[in-house]
PDB file of N, CA, C and O in Angstrom:
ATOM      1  N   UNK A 847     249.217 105.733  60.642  1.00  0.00           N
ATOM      2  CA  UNK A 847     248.523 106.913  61.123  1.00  0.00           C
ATOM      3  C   UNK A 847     247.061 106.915  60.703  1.00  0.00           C
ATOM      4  O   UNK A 847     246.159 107.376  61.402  1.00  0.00           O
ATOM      5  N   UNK A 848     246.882 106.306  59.382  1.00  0.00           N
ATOM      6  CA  UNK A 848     245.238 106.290  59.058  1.00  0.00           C
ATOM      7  C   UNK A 848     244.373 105.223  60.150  1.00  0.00           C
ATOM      8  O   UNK A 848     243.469 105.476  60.947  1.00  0.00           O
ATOM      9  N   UNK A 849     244.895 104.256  59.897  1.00  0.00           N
ATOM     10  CA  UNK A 849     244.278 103.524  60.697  1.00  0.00           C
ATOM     11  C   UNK A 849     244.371 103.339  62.183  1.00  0.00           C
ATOM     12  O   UNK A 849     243.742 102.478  62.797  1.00  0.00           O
ATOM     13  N   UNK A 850     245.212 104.222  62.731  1.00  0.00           N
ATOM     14  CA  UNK A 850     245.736 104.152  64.455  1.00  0.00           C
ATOM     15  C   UNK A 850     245.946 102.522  64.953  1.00  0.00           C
ATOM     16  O   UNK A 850     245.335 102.024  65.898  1.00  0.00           O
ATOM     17  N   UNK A 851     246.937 101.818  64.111  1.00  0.00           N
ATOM     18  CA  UNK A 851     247.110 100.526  64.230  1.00  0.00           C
ATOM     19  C   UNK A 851     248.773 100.894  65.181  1.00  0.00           C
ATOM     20  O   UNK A 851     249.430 101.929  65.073  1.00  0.00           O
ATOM     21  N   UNK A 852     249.098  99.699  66.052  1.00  0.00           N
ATOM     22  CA  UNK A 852     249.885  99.607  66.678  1.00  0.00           C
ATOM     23  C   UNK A 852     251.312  99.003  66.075  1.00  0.00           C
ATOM     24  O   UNK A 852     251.351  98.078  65.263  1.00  0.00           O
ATOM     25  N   UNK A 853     252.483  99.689  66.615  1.00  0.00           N
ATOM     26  CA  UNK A 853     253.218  99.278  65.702  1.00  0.00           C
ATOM     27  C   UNK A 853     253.442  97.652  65.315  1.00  0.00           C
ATOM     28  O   UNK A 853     253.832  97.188  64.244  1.00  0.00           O
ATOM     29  N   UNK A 854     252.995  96.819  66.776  1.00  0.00           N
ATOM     30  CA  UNK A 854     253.292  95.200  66.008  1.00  0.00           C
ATOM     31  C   UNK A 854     252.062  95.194  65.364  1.00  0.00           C
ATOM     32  O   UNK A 854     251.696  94.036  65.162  1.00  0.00           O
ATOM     33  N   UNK A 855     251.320  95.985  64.983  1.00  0.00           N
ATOM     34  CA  UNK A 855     250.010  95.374  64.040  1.00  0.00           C
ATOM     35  C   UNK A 855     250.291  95.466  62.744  1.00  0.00           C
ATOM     36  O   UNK A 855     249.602  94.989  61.842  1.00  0.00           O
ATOM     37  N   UNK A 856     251.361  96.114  62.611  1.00  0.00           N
ATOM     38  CA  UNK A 856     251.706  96.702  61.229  1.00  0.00           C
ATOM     39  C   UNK A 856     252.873  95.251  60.592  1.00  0.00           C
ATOM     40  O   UNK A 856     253.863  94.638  60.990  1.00  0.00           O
ATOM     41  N   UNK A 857     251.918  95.275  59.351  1.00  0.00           N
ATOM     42  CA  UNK A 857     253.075  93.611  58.700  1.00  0.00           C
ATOM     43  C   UNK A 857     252.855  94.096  57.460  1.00  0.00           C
ATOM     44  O   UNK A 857     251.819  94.751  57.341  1.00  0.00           O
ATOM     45  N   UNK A 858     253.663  93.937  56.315  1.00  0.00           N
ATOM     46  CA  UNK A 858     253.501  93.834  55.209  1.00  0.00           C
ATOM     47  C   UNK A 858     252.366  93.659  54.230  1.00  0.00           C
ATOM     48  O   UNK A 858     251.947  94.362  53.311  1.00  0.00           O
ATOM     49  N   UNK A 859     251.800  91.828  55.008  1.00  0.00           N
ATOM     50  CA  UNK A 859     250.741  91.439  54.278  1.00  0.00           C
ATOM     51  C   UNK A 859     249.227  92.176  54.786  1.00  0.00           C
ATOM     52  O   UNK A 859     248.092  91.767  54.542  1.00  0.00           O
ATOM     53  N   UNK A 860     249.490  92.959  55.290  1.00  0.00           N
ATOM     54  CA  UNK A 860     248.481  93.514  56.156  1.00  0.00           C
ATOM     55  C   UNK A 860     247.748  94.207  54.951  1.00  0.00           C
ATOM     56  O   UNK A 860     248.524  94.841  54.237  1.00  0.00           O
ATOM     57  N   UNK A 861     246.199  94.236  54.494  1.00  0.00           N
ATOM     58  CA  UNK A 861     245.541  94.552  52.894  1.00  0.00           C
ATOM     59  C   UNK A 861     244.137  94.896  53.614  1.00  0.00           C
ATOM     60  O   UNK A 861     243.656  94.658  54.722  1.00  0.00           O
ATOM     61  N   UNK A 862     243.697  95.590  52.413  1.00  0.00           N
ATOM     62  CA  UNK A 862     241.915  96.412  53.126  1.00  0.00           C
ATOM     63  C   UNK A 862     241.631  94.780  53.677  1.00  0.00           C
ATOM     64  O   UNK A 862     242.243  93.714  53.741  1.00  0.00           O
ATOM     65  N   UNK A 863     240.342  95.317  54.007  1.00  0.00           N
ATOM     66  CA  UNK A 863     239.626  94.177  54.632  1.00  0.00           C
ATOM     67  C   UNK A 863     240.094  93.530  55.882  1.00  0.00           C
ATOM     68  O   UNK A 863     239.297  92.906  56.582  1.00  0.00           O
ATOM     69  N   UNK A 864     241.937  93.702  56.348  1.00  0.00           N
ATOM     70  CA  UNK A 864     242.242  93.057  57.178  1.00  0.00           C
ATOM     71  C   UNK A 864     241.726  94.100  58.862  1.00  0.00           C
ATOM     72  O   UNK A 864     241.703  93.776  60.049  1.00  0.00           O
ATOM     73  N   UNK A 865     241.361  95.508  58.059  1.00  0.00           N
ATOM     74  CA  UNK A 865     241.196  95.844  59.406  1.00  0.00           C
ATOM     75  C   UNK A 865     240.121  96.757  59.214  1.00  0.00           C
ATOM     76  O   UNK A 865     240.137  97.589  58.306  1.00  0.00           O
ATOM     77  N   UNK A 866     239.021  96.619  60.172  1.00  0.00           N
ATOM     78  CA  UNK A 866     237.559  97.029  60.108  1.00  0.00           C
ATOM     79  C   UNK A 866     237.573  98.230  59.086  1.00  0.00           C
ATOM     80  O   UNK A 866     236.875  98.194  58.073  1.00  0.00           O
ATOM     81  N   UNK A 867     238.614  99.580  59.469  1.00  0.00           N
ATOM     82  CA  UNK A 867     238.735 100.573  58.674  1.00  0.00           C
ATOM     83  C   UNK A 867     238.837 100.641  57.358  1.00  0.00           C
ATOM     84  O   UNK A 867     238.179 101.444  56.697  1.00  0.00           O
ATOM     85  N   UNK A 868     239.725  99.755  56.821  1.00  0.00           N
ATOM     86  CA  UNK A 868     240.323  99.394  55.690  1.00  0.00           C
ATOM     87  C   UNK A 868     239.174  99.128  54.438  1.00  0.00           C
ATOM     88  O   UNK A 868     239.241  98.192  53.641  1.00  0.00           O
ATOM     89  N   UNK A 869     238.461  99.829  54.455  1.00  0.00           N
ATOM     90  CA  UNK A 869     237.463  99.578  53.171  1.00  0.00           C
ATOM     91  C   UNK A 869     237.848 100.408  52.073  1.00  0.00           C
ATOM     92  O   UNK A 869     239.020 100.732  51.879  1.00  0.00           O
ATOM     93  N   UNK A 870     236.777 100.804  51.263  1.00  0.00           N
ATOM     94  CA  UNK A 870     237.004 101.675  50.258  1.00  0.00           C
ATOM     95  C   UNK A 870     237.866 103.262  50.217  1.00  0.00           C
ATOM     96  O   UNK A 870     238.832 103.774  49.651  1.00  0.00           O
ATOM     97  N   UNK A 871     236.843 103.599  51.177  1.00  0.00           N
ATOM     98  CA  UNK A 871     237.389 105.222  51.617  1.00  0.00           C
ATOM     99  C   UNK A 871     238.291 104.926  52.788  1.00  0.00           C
ATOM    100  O   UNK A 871     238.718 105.987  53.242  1.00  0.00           O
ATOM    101  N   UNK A 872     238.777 103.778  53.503  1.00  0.00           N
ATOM    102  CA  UNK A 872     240.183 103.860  53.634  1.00  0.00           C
ATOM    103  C   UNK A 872     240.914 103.854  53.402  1.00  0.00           C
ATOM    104  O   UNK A 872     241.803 104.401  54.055  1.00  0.00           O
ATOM    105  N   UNK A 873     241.192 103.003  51.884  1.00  0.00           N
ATOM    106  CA  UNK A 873     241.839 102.584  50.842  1.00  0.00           C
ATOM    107  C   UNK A 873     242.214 104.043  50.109  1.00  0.00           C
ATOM    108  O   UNK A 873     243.343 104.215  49.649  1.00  0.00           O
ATOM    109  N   UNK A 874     241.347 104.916  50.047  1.00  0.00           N
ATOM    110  CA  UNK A 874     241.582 106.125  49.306  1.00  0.00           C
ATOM    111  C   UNK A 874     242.484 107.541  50.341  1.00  0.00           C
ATOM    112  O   UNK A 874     243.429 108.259  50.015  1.00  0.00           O
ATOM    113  N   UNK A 875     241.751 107.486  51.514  1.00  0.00           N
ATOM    114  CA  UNK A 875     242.488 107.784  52.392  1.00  0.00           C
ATOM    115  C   UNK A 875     244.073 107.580  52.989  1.00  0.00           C
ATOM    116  O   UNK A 875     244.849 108.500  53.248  1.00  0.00           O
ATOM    117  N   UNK A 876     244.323 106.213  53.125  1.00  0.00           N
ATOM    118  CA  UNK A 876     245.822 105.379  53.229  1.00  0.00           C
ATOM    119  C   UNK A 876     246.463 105.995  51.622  1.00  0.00           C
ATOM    120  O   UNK A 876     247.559 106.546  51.529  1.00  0.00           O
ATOM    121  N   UNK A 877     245.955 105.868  50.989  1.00  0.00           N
ATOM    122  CA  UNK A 877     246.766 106.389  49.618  1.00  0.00           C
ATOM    123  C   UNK A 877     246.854 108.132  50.184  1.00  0.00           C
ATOM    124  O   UNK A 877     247.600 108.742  50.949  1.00  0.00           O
ATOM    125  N   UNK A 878     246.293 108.301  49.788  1.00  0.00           N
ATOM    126  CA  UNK A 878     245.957 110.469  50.004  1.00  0.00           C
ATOM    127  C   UNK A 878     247.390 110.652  51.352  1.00  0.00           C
ATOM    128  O   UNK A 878     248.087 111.665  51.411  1.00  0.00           O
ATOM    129  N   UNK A 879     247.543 109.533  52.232  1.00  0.00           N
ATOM    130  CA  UNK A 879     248.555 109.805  53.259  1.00  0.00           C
ATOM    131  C   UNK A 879     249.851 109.596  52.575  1.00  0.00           C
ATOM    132  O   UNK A 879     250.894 110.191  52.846  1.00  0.00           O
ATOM    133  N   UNK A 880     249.696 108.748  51.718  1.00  0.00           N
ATOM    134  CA  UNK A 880     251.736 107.913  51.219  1.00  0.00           C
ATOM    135  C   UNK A 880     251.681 109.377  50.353  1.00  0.00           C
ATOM    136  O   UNK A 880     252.540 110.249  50.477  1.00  0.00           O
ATOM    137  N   UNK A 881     250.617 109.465  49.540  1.00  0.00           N
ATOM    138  CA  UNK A 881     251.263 110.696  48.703  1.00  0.00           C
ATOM    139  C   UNK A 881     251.810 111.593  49.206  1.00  0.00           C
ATOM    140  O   UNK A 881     252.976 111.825  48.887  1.00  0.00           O
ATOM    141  N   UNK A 882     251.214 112.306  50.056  1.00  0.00           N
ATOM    142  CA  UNK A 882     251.331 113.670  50.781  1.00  0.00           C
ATOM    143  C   UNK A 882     253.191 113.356  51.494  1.00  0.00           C
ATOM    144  O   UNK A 882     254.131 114.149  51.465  1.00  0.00           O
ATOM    145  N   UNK A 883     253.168 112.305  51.916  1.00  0.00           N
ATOM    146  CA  UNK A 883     254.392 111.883  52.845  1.00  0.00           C
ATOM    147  C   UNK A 883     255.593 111.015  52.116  1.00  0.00           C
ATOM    148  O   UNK A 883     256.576 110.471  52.619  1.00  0.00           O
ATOM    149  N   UNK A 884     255.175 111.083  50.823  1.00  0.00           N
ATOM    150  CA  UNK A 884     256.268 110.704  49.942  1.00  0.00           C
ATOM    151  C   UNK A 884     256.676 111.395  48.736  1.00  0.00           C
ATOM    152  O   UNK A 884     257.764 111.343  48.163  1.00  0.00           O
ATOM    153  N   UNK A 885     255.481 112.146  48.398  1.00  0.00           N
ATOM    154  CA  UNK A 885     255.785 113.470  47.583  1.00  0.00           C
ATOM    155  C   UNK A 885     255.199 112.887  46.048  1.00  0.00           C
ATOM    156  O   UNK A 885     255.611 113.178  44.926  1.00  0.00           O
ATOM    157  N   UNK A 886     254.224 112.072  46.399  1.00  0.00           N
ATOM    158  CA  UNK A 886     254.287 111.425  44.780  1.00  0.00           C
ATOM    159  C   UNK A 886     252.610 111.186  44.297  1.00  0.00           C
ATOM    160  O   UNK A 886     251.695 111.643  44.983  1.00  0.00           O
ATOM    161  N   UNK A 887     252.415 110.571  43.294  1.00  0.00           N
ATOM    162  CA  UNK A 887     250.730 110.530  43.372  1.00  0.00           C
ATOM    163  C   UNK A 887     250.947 109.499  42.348  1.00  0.00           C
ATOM    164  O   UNK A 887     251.799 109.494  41.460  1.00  0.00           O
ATOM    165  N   UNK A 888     249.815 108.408  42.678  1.00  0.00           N
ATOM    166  CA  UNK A 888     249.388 107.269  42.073  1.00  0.00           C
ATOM    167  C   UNK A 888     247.944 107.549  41.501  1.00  0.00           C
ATOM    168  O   UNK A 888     246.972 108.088  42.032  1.00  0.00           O
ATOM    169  N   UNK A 889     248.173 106.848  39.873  1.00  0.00           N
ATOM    170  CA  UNK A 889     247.329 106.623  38.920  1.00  0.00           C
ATOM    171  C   UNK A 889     245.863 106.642  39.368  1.00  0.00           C
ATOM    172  O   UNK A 889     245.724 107.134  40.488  1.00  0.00           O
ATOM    173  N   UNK A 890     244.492 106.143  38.648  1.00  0.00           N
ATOM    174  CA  UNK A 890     243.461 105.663  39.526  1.00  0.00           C
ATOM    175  C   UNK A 890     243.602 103.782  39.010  1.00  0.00           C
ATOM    176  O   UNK A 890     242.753 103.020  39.472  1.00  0.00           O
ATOM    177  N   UNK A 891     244.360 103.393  38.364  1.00  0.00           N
ATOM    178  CA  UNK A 891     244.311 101.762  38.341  1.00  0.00           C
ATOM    179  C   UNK A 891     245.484 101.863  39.469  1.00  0.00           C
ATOM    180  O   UNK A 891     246.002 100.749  39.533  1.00  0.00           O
ATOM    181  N   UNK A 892     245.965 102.559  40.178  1.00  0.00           N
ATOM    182  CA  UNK A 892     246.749 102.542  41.551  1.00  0.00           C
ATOM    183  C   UNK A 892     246.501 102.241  42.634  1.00  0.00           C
ATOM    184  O   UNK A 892     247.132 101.586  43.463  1.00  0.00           O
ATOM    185  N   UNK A 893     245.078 102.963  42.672  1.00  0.00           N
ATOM    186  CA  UNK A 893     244.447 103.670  43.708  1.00  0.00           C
ATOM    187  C   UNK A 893     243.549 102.152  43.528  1.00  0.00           C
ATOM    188  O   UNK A 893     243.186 101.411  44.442  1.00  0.00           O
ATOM    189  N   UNK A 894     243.453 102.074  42.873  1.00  0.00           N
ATOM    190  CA  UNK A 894     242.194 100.429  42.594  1.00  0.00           C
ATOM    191  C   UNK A 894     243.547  99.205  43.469  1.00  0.00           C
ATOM    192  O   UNK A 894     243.281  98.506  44.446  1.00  0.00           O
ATOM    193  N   UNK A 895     244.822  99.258  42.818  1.00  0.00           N
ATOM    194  CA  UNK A 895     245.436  97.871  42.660  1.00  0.00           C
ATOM    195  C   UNK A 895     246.309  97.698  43.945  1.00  0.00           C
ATOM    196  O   UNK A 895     246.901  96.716  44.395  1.00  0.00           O
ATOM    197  N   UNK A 896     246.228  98.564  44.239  1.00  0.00           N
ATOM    198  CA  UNK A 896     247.861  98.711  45.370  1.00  0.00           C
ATOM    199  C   UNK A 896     246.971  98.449  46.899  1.00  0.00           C
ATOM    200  O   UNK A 896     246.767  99.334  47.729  1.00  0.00           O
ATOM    201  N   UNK A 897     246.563  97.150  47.002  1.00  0.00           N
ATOM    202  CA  UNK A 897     245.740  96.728  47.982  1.00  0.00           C
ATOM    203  C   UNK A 897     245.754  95.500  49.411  1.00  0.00           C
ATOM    204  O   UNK A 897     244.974  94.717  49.953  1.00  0.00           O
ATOM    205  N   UNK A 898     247.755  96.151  49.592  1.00  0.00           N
ATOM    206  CA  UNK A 898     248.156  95.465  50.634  1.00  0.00           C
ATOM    207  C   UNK A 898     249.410  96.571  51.029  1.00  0.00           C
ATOM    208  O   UNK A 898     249.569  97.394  50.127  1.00  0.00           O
ATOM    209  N   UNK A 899     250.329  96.750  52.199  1.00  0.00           N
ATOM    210  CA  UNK A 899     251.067  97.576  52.697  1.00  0.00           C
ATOM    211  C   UNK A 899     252.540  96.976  51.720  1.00  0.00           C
ATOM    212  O   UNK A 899     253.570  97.631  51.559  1.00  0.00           O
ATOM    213  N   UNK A 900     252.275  95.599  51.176  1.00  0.00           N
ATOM    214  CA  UNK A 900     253.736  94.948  50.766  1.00  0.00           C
ATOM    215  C   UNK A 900     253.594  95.644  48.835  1.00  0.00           C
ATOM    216  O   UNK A 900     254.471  95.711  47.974  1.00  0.00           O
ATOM    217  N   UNK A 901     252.238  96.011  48.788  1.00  0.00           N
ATOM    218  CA  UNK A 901     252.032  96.358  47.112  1.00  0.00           C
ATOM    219  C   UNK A 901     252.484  97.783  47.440  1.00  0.00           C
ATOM    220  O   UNK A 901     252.984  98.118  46.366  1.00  0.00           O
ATOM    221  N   UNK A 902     252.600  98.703  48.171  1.00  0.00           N
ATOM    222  CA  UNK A 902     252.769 100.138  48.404  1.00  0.00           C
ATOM    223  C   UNK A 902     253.627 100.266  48.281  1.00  0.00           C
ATOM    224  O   UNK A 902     254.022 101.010  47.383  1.00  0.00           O
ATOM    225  N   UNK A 903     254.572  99.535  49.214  1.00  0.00           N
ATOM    226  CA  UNK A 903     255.779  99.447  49.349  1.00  0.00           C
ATOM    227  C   UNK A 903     256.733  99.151  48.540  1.00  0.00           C
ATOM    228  O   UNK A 903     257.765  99.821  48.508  1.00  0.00           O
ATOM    229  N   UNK A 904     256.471  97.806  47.548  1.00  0.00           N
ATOM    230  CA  UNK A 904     256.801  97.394  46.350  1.00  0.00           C
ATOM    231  C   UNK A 904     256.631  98.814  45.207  1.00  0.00           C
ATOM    232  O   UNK A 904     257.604  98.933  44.462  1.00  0.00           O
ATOM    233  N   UNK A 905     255.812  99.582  45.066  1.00  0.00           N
ATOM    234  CA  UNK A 905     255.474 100.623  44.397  1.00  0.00           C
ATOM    235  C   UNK A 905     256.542 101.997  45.038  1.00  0.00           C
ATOM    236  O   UNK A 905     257.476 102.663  44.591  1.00  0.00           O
ATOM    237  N   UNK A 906     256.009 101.947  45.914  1.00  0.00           N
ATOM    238  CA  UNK A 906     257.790 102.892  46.219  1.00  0.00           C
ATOM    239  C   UNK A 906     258.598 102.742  45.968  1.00  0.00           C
ATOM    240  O   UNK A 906     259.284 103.578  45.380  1.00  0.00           O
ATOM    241  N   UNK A 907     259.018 101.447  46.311  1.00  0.00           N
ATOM    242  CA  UNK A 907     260.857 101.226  45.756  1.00  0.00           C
ATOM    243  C   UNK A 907     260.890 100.964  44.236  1.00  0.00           C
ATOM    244  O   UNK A 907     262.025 100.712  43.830  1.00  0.00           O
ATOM    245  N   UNK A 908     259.941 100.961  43.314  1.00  0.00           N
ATOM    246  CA  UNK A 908     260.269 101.383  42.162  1.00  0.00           C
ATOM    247  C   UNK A 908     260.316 102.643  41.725  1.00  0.00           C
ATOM    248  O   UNK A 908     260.657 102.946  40.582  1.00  0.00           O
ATOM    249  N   UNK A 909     259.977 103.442  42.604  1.00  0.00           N
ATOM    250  CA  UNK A 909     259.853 104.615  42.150  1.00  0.00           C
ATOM    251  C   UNK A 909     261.071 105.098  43.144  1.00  0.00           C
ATOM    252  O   UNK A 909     260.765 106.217  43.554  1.00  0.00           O
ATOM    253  N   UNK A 910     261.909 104.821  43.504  1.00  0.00           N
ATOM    254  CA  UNK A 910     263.406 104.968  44.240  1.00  0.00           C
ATOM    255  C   UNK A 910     262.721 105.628  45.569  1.00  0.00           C
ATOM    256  O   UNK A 910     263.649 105.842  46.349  1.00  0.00           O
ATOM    257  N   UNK A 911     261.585 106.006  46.105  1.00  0.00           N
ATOM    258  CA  UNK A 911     261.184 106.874  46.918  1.00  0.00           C
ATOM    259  C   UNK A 911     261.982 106.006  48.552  1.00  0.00           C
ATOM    260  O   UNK A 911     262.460 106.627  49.502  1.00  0.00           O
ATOM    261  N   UNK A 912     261.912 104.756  48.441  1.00  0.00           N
ATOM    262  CA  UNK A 912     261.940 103.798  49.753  1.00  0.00           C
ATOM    263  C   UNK A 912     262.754 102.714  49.437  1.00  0.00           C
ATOM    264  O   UNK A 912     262.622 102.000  48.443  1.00  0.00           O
ATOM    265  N   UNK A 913     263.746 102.588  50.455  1.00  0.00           N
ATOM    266  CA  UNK A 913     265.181 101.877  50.466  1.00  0.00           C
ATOM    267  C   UNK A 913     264.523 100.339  51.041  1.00  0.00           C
ATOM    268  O   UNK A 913     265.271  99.379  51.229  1.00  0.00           O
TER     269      UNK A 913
END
């Protein structure tokens, strides 16, 4: 939804930089969305480290949020 990417655009390894949007304040933005829609809030070495869709994801399912 942040980035209005299509669903086959969407892959795992998919990380800022891979898509024009994906910079800093997208990076902060894409976070500000998982929180709101997962109910949870990440650190600021989070918000720095979690810098691919497979690190988010990996970070959810430790936190039991995502099967």
């Amino acid at each position: 939804r942040v980035f209005n990417l299509s669903p086959g655009a969407v892959r795992a390894a998919l990380g800022i930089g891979d898509v024009p949007e994906w910079d800093s304040l997208g990076q902060l933005s894409l976070l500000m969305e998982v929180e709101s829609v997962f109910e949870t809030r990440f650190d600021g070495g989070q918000l720095i480290s979690l810098t691919s869709l497979a690190d988010i994801q990996n970070e959810l399912k430790n936190r039991n949020l995502l099967s």
